[in-house]
PDB file of C-alpha atoms and ligand atoms in Angstrom:
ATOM      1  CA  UNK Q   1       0.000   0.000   0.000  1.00 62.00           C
ATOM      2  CA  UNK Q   2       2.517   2.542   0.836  1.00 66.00           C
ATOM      3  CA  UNK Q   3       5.303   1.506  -1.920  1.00 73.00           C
ATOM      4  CA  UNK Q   4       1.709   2.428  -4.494  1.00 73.00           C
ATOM      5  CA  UNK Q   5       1.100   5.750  -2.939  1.00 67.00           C
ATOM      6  CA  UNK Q   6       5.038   6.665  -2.774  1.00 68.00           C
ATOM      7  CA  UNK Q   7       5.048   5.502  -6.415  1.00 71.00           C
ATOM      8  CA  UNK Q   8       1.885   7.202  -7.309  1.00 70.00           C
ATOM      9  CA  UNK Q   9       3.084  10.644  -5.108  1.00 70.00           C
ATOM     10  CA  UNK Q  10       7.019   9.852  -6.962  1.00 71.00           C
ATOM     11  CA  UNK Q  11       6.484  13.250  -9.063  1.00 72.00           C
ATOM     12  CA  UNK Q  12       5.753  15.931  -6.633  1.00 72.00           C
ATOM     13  CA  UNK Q  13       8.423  14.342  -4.135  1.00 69.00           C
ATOM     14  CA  UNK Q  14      10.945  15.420  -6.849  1.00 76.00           C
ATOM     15  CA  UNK Q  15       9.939  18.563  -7.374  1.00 79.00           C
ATOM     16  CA  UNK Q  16       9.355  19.811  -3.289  1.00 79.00           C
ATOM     17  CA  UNK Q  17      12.562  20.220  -2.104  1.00 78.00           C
ATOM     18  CA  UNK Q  18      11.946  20.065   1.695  1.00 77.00           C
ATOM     19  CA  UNK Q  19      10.439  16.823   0.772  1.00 78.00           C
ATOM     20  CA  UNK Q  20      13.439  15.235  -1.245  1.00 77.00           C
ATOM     21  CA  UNK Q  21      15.601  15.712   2.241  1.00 80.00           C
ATOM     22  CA  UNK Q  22      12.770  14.171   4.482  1.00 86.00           C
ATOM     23  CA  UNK Q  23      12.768  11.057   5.950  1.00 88.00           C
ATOM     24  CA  UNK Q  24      10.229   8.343   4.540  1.00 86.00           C
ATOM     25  CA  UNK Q  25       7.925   7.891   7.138  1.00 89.00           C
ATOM     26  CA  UNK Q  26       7.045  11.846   7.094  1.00 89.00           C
ATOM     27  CA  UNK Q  27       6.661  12.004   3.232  1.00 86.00           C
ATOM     28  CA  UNK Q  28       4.204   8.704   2.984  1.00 85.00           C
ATOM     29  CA  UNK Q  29       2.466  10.074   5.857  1.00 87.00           C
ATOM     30  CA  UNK Q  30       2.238  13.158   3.942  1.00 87.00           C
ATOM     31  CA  UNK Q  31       1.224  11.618   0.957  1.00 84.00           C
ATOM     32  CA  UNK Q  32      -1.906   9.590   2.653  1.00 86.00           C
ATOM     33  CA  UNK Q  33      -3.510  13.152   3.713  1.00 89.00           C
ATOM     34  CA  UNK Q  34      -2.646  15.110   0.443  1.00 88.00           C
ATOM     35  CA  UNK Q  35      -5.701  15.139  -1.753  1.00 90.00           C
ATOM     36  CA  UNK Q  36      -4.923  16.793  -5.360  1.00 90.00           C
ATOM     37  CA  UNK Q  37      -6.834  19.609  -7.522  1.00 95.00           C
ATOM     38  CA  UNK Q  38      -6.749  21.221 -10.876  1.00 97.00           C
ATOM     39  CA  UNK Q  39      -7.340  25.082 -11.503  1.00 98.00           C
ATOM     40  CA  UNK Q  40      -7.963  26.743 -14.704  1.00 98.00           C
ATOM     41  CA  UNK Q  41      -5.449  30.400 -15.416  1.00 98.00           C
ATOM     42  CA  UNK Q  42      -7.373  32.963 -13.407  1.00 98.00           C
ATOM     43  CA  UNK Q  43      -9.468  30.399 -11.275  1.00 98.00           C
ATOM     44  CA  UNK Q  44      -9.055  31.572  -7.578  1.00 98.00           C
ATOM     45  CA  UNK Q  45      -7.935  29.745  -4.471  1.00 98.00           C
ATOM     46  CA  UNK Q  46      -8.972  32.031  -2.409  1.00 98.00           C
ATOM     47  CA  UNK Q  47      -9.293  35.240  -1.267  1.00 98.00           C
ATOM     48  CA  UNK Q  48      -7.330  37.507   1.121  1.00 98.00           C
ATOM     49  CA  UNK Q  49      -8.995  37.589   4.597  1.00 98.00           C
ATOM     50  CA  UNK Q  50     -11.344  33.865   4.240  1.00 98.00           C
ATOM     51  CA  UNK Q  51     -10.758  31.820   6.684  1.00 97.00           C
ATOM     52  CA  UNK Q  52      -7.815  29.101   6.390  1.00 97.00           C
ATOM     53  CA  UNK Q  53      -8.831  25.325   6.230  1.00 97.00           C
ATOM     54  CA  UNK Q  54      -6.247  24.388   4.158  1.00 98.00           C
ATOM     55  CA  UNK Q  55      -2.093  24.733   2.298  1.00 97.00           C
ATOM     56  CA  UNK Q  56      -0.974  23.908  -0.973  1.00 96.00           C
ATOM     57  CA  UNK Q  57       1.647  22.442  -2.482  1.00 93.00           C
ATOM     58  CA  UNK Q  58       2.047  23.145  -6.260  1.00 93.00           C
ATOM     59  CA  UNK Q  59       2.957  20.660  -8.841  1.00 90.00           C
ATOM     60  CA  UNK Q  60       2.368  22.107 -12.052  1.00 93.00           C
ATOM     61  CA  UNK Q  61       2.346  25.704 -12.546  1.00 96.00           C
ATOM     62  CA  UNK Q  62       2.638  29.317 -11.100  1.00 98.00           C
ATOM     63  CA  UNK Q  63      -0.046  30.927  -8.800  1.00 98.00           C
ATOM     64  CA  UNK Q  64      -0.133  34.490  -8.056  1.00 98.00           C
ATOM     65  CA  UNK Q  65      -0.130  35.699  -4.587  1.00 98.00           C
ATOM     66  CA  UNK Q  66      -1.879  39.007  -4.303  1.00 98.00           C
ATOM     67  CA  UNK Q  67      -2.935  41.937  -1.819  1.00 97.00           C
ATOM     68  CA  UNK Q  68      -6.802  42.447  -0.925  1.00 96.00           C
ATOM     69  CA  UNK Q  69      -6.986  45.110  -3.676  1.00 96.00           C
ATOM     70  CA  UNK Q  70      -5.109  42.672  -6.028  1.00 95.00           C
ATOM     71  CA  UNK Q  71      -1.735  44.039  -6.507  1.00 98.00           C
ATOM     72  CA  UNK Q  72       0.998  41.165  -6.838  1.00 98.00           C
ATOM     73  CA  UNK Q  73       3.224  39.942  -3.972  1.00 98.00           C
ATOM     74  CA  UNK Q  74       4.807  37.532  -5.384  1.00 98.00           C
ATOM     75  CA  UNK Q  75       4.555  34.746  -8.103  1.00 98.00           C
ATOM     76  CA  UNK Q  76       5.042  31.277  -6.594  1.00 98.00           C
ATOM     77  CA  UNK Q  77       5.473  27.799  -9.066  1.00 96.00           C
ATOM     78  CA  UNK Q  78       6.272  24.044  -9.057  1.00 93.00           C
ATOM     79  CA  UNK Q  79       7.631  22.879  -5.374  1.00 90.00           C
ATOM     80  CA  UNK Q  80       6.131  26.034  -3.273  1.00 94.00           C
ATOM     81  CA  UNK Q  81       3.697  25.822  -1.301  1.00 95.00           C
ATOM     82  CA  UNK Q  82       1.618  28.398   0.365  1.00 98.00           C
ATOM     83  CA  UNK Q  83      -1.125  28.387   2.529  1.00 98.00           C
ATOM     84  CA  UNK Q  84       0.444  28.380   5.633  1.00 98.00           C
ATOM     85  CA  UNK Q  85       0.364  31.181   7.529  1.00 98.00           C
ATOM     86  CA  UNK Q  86      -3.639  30.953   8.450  1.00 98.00           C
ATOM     87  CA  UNK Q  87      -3.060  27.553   9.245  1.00 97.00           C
ATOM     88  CA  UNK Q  88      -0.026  28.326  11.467  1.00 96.00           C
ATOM     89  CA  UNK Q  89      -1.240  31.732  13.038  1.00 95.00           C
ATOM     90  CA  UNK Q  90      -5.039  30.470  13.123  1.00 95.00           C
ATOM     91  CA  UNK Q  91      -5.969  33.888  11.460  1.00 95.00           C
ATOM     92  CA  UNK Q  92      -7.398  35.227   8.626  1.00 98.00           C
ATOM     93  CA  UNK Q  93      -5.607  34.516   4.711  1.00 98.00           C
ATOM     94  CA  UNK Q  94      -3.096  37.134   4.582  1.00 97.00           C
ATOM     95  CA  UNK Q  95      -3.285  37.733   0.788  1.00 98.00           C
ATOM     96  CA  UNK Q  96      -5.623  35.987  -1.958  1.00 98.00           C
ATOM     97  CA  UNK Q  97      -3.995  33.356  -4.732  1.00 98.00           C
ATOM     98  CA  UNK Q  98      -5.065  32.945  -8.023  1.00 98.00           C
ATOM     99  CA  UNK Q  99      -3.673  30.410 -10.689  1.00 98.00           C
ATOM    100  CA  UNK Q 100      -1.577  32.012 -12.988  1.00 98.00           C
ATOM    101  CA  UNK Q 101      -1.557  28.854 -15.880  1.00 97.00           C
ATOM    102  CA  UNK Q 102      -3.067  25.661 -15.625  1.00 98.00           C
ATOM    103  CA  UNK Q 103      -2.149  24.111 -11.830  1.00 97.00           C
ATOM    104  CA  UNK Q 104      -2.243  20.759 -10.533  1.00 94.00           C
ATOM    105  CA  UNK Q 105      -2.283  21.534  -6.512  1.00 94.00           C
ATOM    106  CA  UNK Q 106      -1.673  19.014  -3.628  1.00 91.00           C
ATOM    107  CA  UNK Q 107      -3.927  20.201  -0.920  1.00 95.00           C
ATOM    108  CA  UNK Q 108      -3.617  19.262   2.729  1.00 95.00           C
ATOM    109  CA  UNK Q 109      -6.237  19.948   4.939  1.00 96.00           C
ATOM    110  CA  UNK Q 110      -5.796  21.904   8.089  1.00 97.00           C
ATOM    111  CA  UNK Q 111      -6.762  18.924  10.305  1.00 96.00           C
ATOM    112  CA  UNK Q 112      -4.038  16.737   8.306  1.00 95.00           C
ATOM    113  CA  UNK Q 113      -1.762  19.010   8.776  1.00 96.00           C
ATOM    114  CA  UNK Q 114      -1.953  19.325  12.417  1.00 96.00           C
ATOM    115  CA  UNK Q 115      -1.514  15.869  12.475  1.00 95.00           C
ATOM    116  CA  UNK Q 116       1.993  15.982  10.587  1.00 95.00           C
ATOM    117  CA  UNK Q 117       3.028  18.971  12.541  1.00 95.00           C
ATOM    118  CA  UNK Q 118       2.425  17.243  15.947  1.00 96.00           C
ATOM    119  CA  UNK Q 119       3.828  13.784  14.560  1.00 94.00           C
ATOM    120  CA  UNK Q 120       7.033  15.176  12.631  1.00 94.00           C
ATOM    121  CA  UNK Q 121       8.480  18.963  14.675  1.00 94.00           C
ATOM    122  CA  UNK Q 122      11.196  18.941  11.617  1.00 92.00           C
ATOM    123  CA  UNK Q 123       8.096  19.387   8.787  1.00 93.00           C
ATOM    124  CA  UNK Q 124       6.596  22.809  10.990  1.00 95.00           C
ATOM    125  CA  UNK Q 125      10.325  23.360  11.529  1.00 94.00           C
ATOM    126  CA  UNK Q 126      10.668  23.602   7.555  1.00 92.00           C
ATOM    127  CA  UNK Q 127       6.880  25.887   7.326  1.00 95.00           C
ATOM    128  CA  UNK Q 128       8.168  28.206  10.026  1.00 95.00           C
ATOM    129  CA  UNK Q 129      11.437  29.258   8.249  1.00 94.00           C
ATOM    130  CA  UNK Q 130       9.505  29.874   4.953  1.00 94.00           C
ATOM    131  CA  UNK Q 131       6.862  31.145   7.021  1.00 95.00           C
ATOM    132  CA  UNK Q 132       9.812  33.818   8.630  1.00 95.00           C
ATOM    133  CA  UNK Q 133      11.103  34.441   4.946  1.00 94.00           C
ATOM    134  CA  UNK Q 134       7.835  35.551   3.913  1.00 93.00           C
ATOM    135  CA  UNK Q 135       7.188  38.082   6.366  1.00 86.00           C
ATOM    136  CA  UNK Q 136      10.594  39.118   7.290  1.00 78.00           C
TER     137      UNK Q 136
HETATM  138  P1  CMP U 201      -2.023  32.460   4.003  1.00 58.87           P
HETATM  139  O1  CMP U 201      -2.005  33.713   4.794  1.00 58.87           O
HETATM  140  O2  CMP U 201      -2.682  31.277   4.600  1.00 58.87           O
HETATM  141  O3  CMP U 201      -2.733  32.763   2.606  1.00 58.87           O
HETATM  142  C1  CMP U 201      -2.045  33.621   1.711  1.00 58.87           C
HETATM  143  C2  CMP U 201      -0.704  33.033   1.431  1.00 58.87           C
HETATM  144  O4  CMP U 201       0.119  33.792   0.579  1.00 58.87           O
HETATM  145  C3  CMP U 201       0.106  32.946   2.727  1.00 58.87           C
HETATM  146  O5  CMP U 201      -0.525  32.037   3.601  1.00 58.87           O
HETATM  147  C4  CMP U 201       1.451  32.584   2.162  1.00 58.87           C
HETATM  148  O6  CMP U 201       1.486  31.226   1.829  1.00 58.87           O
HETATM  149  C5  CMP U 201       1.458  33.403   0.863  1.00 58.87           C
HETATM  150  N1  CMP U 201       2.256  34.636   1.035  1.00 58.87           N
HETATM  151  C6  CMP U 201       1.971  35.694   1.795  1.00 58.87           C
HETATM  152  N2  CMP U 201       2.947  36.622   1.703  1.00 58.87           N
HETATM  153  C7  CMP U 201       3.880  36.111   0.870  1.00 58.87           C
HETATM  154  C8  CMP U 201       5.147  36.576   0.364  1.00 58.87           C
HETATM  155  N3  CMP U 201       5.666  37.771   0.694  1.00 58.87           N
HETATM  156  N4  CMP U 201       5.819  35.759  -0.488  1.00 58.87           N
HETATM  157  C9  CMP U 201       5.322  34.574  -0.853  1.00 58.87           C
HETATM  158  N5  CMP U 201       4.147  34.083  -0.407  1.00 58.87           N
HETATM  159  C10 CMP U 201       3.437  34.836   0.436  1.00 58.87           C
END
């Protein structure tokens, strides 16, 4: 069962870098709770402000991360992930996403992913240095 999913999950463990350098158990683990979804270019993820149930890891193409009044932050692609922060801080989105192309997205759910912070420190370790990147 888990040599399927790791086979299955093979692509976006290549293209995540955290996930290339982490250990086996935390990536299958990660890979049972990711479910995946496809957005069409200008399709939004959501908006600045909702509330957070959920981060993203993206696969195939570029999202762009944007203000409330829709200027551009930044333009994130294949092995970001994003998401976080409202998960982490248990506040509001801090800034809306849209998908720039085509995307495939991994989503994992905001109860899954308190489960893989409490059950693997190193993987909110990892969020809270982007996390301090972004803001900083
Ligand atoms: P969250 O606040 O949940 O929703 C919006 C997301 O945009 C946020 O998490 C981050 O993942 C992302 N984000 C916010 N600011 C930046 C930034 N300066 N650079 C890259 N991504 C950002």
């Amino acid at each position: 069962q888990s040599e399927l999913i790791f086979h299955i999950n093979k692509p976006i463990l290549e293209k995540v870098p955290f996930l290339k350098g982490a250990s086996r158990e935390l990536v299958e683990e990660l890979m049972n709770e990711l479910e995946t979804r496809v957005y069409v270019p200008g399709e939004r993820v959501f908006k600045a402000g909702d509330v957070g149930d959920a981060m993203y890891f993206i696969h195939k193409g570029q999202v762009d991360i944007l203000t409330k009044d829709d200027k551009l932050i930044a333009t994130l692609g294949e092995g970001f992930f994003f998401g976080e922060m409202a998960l982490i801080f248990e506040g509001p989105r801090t800034a809306g996403v849209v998908a720039k192309q085509f995307c495939d997205l991994y989503v994992l759910k905001k109860e899954s992913f308190a489960h893989v912070c409490d059950k693997y420190p190193e993987f909110l370790d990892h969020i809270h240095k982007v996390v301090q990147q972004r803001a900083g």
